[in-house]
Short mmCIF file of C-alpha atoms in Angstrom, two decimals:
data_model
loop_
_atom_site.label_atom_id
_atom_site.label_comp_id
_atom_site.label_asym_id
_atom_site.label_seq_id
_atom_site.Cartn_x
_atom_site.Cartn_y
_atom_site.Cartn_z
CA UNK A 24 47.26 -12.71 20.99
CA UNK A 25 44.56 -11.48 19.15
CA UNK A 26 41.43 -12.99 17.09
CA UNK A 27 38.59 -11.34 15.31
CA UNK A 28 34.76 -12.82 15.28
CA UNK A 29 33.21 -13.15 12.93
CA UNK A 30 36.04 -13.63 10.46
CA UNK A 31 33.81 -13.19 7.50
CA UNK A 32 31.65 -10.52 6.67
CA UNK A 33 29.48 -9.29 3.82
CA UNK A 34 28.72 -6.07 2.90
CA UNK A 35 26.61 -4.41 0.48
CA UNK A 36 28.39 -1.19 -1.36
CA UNK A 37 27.82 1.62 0.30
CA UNK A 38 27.05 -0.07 3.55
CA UNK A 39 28.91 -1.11 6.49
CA UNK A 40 29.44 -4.57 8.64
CA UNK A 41 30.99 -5.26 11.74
CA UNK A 42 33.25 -7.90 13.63
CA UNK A 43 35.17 -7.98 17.35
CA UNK A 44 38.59 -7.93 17.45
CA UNK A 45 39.65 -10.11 21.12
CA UNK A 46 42.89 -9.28 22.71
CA UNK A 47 44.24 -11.85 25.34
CA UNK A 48 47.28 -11.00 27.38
CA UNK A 49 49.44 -13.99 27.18
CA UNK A 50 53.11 -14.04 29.42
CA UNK A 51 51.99 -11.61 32.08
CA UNK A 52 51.61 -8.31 29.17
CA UNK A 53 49.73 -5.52 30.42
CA UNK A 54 49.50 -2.39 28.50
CA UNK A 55 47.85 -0.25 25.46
CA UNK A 56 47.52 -2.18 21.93
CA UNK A 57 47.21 -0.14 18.79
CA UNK A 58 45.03 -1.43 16.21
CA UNK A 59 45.61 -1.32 12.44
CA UNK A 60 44.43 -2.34 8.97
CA UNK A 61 45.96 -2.90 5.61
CA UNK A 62 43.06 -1.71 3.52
CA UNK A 63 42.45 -1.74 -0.11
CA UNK A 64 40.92 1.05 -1.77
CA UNK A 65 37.49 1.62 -1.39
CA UNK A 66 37.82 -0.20 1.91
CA UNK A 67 37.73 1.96 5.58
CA UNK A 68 38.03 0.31 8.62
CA UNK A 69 37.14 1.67 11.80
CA UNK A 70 38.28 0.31 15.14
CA UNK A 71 36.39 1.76 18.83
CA UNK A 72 38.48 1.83 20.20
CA UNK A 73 41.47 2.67 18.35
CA UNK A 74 43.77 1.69 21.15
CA UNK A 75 42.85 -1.48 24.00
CA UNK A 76 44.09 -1.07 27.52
CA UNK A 77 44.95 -5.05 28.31
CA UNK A 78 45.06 -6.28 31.73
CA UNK A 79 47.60 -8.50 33.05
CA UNK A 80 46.13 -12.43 32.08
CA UNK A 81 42.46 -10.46 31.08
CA UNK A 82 41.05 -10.02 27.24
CA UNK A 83 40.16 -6.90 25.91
CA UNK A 84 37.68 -5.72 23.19
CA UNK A 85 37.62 -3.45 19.97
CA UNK A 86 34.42 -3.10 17.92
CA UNK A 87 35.56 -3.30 13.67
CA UNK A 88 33.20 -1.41 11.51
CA UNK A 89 34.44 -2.23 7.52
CA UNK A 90 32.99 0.37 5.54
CA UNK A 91 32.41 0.20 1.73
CA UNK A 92 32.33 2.77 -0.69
CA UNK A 93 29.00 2.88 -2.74
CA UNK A 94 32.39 2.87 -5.57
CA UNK A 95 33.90 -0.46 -3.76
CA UNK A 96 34.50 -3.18 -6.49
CA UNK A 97 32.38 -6.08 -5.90
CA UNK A 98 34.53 -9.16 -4.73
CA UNK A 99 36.37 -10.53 -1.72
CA UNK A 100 38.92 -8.55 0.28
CA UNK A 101 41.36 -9.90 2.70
CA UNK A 102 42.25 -7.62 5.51
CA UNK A 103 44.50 -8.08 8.09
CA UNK A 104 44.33 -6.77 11.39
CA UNK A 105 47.34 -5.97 13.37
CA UNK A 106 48.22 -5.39 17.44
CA UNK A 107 50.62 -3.47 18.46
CA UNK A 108 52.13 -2.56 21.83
CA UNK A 109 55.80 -1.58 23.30
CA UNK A 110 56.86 -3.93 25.88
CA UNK A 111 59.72 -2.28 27.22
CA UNK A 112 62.18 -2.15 24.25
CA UNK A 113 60.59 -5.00 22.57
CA UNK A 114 57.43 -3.96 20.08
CA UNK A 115 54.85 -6.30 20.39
CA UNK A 116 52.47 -7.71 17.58
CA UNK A 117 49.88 -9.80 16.57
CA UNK A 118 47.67 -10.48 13.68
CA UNK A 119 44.45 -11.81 12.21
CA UNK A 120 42.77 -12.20 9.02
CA UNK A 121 39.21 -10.82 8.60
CA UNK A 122 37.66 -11.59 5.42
CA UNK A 123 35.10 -9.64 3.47
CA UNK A 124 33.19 -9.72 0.52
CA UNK A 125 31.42 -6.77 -0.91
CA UNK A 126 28.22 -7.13 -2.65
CA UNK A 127 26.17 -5.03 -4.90
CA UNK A 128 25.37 -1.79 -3.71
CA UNK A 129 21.85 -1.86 -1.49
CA UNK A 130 18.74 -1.06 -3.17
CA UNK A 131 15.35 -0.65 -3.94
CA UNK A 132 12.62 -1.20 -6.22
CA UNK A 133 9.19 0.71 -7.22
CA UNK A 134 6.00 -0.21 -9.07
CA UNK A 135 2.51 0.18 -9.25
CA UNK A 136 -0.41 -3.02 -8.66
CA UNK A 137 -2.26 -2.44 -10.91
CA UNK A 138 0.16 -0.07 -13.15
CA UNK A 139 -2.88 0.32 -15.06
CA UNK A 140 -5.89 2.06 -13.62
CA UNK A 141 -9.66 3.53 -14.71
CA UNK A 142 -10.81 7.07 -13.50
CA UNK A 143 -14.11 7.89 -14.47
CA UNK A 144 -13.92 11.80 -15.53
CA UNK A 145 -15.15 13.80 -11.88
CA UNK A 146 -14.13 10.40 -10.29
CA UNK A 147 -11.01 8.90 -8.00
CA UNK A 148 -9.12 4.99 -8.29
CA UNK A 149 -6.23 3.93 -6.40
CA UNK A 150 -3.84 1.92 -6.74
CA UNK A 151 -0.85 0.55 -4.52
CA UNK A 152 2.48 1.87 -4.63
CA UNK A 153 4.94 -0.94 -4.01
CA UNK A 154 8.48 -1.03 -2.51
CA UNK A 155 11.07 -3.96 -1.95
CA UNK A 156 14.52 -3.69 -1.00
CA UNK A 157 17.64 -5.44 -2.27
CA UNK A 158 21.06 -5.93 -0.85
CA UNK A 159 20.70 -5.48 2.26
CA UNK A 160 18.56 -1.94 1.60
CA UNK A 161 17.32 -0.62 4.82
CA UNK A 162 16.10 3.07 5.24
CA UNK A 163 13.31 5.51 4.11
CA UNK A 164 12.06 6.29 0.60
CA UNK A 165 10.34 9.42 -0.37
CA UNK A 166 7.87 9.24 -2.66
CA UNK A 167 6.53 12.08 -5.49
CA UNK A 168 4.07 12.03 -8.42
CA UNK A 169 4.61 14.20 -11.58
CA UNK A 170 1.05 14.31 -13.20
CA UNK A 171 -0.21 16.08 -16.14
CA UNK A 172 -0.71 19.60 -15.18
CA UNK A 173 -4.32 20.63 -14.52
CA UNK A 174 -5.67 17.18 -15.92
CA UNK A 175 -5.06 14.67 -13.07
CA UNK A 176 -5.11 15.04 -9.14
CA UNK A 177 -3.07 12.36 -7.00
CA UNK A 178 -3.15 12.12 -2.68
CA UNK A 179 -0.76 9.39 -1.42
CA UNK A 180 -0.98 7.42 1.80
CA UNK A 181 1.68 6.82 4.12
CA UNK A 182 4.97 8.74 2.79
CA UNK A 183 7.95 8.55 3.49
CA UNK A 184 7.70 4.62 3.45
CA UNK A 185 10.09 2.65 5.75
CA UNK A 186 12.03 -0.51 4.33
CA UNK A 187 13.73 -3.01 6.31
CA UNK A 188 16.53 -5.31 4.90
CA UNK A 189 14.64 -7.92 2.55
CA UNK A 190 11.56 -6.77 3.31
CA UNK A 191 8.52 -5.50 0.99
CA UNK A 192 5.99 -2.82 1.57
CA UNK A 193 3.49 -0.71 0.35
CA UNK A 194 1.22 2.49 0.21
CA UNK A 195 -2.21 4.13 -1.51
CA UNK A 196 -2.03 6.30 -4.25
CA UNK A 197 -5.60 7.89 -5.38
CA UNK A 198 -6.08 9.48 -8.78
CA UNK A 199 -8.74 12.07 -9.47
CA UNK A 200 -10.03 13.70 -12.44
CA UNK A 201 -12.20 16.47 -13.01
CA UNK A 202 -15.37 16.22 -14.82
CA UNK A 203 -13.49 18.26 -17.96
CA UNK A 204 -10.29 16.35 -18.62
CA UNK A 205 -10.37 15.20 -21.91
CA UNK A 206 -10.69 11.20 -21.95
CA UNK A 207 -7.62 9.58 -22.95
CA UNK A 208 -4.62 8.27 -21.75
CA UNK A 209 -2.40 9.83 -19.32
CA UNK A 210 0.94 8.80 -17.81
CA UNK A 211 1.89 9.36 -14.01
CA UNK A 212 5.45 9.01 -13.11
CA UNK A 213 5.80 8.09 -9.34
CA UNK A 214 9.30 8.25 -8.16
CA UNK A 215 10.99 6.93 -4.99
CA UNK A 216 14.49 8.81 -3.42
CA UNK A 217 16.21 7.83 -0.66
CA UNK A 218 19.82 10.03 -0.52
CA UNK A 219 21.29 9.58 -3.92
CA UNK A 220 19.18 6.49 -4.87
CA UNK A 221 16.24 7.29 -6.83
CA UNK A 222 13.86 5.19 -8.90
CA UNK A 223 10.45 5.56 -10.86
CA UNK A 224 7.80 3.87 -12.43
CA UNK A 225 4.80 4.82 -14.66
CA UNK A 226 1.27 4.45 -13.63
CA UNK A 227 -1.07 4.74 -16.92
CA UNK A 228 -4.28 6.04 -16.21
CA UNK A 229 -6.74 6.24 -18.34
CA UNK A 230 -10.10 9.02 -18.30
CA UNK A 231 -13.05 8.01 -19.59
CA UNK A 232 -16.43 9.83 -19.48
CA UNK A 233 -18.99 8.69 -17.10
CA UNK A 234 -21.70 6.45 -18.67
CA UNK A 235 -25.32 6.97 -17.75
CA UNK A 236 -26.53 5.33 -14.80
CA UNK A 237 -27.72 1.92 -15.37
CA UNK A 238 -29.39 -0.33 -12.86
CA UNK A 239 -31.08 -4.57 -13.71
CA UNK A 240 -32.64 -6.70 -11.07
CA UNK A 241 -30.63 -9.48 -11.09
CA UNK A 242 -33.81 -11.20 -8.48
CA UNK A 243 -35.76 -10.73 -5.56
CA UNK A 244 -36.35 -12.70 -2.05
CA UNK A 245 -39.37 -11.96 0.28
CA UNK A 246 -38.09 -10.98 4.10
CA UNK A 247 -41.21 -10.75 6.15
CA UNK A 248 -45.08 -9.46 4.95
CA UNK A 249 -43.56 -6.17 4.72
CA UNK A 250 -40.36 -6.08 3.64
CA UNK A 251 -38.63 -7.57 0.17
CA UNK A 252 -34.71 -7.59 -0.86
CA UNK A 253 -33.94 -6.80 -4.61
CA UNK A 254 -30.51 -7.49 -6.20
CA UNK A 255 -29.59 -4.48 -8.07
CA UNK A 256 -26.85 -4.37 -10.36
CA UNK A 257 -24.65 -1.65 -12.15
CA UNK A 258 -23.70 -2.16 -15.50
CA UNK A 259 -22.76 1.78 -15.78
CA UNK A 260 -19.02 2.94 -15.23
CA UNK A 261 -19.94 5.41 -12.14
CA UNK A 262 -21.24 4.28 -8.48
CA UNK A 263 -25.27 4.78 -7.88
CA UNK A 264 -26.64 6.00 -4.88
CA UNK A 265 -30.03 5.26 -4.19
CA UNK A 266 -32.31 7.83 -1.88
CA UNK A 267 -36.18 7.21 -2.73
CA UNK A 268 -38.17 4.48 -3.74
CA UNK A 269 -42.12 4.09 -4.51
CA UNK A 270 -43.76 0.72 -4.27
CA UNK A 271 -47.16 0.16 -5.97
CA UNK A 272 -49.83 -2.80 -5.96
CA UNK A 273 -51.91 -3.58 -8.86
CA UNK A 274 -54.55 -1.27 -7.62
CA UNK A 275 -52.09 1.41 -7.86
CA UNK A 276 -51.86 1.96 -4.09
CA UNK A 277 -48.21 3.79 -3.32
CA UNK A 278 -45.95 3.19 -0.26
CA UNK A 279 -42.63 5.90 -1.01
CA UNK A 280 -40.03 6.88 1.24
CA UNK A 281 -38.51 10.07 0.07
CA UNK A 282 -35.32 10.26 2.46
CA UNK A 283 -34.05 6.83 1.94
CA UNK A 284 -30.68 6.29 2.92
CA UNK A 285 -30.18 3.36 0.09
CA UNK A 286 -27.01 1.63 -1.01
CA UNK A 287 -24.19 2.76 -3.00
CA UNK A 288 -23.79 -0.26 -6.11
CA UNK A 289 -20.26 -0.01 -7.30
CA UNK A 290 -19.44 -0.02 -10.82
CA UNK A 291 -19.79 -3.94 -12.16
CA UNK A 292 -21.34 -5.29 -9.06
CA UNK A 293 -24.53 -6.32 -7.49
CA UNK A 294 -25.80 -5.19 -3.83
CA UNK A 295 -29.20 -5.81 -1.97
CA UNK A 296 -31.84 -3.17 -1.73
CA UNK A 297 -34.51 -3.58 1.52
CA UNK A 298 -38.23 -2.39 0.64
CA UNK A 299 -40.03 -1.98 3.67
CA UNK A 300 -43.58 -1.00 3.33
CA UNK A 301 -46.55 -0.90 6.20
CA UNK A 302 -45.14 -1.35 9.62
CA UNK A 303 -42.03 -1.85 9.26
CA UNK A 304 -41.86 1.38 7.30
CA UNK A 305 -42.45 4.04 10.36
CA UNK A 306 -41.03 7.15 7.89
CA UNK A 307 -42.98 5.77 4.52
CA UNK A 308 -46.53 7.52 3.28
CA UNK A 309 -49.14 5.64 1.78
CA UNK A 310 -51.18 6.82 -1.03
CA UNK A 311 -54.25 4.81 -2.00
CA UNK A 312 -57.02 3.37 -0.75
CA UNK A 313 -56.99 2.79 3.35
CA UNK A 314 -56.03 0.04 4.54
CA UNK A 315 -56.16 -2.10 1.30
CA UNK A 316 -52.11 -2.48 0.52
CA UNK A 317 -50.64 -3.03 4.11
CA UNK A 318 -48.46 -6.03 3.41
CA UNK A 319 -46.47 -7.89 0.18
CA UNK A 320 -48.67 -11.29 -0.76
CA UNK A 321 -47.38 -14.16 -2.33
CA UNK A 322 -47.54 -14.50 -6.06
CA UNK A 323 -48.78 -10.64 -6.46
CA UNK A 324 -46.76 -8.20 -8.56
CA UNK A 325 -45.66 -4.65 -7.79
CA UNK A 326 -43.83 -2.44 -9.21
CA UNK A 327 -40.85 -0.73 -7.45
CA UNK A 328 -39.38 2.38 -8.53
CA UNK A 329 -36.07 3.03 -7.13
CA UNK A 330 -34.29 6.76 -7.70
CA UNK A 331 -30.78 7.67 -7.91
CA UNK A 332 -29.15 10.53 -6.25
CA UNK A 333 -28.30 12.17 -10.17
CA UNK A 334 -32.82 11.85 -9.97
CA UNK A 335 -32.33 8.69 -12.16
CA UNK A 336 -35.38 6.37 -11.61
CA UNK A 337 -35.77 2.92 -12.46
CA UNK A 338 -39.06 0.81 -12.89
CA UNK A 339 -38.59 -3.07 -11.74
CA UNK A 340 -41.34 -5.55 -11.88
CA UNK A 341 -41.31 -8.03 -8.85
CA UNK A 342 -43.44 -10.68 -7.93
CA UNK A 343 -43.43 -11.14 -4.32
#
């Protein structure tokens, strides 16, 4: 007798599925069963093995791979398997129905978050490349950029990217321009193979010039006698570096630290700057009258220059 599990499989075009085709010796049989398929076009099946040595009351196994053509028509297929063996001059058979349903080929998809990005000519953005797959896609993708020639420079992360059935993932994709492309608007196509499967989207980037630096104090908070936080923002289009700062008193004493390894503000956001002065200042010179500005007192004002790595210096007034 034999009996398949499971009787009803799915399978995506161009994919394969599999099922177990149980032999039971019934009436003392022993001996080699040939397996066989009615098929349909665009159907295979695959039995391992091919042929099942039975023992005498015992079960025997076959592994069923059903194989459909990427071509395969979409619908449900009715295939019946069929055991046979010669039992002296009596040929011996049994069947069983194994039902499967093709489904639309498996897939993937490809797009860019954000598909819209920023580069600041002489600058680098990123964005994510992201990859899903459908219908039961599971494999590799390859991904490739085709940029304007000599305008735009792109570095991906992780590539190939792997995809598991249903699943979704993801990798970086920087874009660079050099300080001479032309602003404007410039069109990236980013395209994902795997064997004959191949998709793309566009990523629009567009170059802008860099705006001059341009730092506000958006407030202040005292730390200790010698040592002040200021909220700097950038309203400018490029990141600022900060190296040196100068701090004066009304007297026009100077503390300045030369080699000042400040913060970077991002374009659009605010981050704290520390003053130190006096002691807490070990690599800081002083310039002015000794011993007169050694600390920051409450309700006095002094002025803080702060200087960008581009040599850009801006004044703030800060009462402390």
């Amino acid at each position: 007798m034999l009996t398949v599990s499971p009787s009803v499989i799915a399978i995506p075009q161009g994919m394969n599925a599999t099922s177990t085709v149980t032999i039971l010796s019934t009436q003392g049989f022993t001996g080699t069963v040939a397996l066989t398929a009615n098929v349909t076009s665009g159907i295979a099946v695959i039995f391992n093995p091919s042929g099942v040595n039975v023992p005498v009351g015992g079960t025997a196994t076959s592994i069923t791979s059903v194989q459909a053509a990427k071509n395969a028509s979409i619908g449900t297929y009715n295939i019946i398997l069929t055991g046979t063996a010669a039992a002296g001059r009596k040929l011996l058979s049994s069947s069983a129905l194994l039902t499967a349903t093709v489904n639309p080929q498996a897939d993937f998809g490809v797009y860019a978050s954000p598909y819209s990005i920023t580069v600041v000519a002489g600058f680098t953005n990123s964005t994510s490349i992201i990859l899903y797959g459908k219908n039961g896609f599971n494999g590799s993708v390859t991904l490739s950029a085709t940029v304007p020639f000599g305008f735009l420079g792109v570095m991906g992360g992780q590539n190939p990217v792997n995809l598991t059935a249903g699943a979704t993932n993801n990798t970086s994709l920087q874009v660079s321009a050099i300080t001479s492309t032309v602003s404007g608007k410039y069109n990236v196509t980013i395209t994902g193979s795997s064997a004959n499967v191949s998709h793309s989207c566009i990523l629009t980037v567009n170059v802008v010039d860099p705006a001059p630096e341009s730092l506000t104090l958006s407030g202040s908070s005292d730390n200790s006698p010698t040592s002040l936080t200021m909220s700097l923002r950038n309203n400018g289009n490029t990141p600022i570096t900060l190296d040196s700062y100068s701090v004066a008193d009304i007297s026009g004493d100077v503390w300045t630290l030369s080699n000042w390894t400040g913060p970077t503000v991002s374009p659009g956001s605010t981050s704290p700057a520390v003053i130190l002065i006096g002691s807490s200042c070990n690599t800081c010179t002083y310039n002015g009258i000794t011993g007169l500005f050694q600390q920051f007192f409450t309700g006095h004002t002094y002025v803080i220059t702060v200087t960008t790595k581009l040599n850009s210096p801006f004044t703030f007034t800060v009462i402390y």
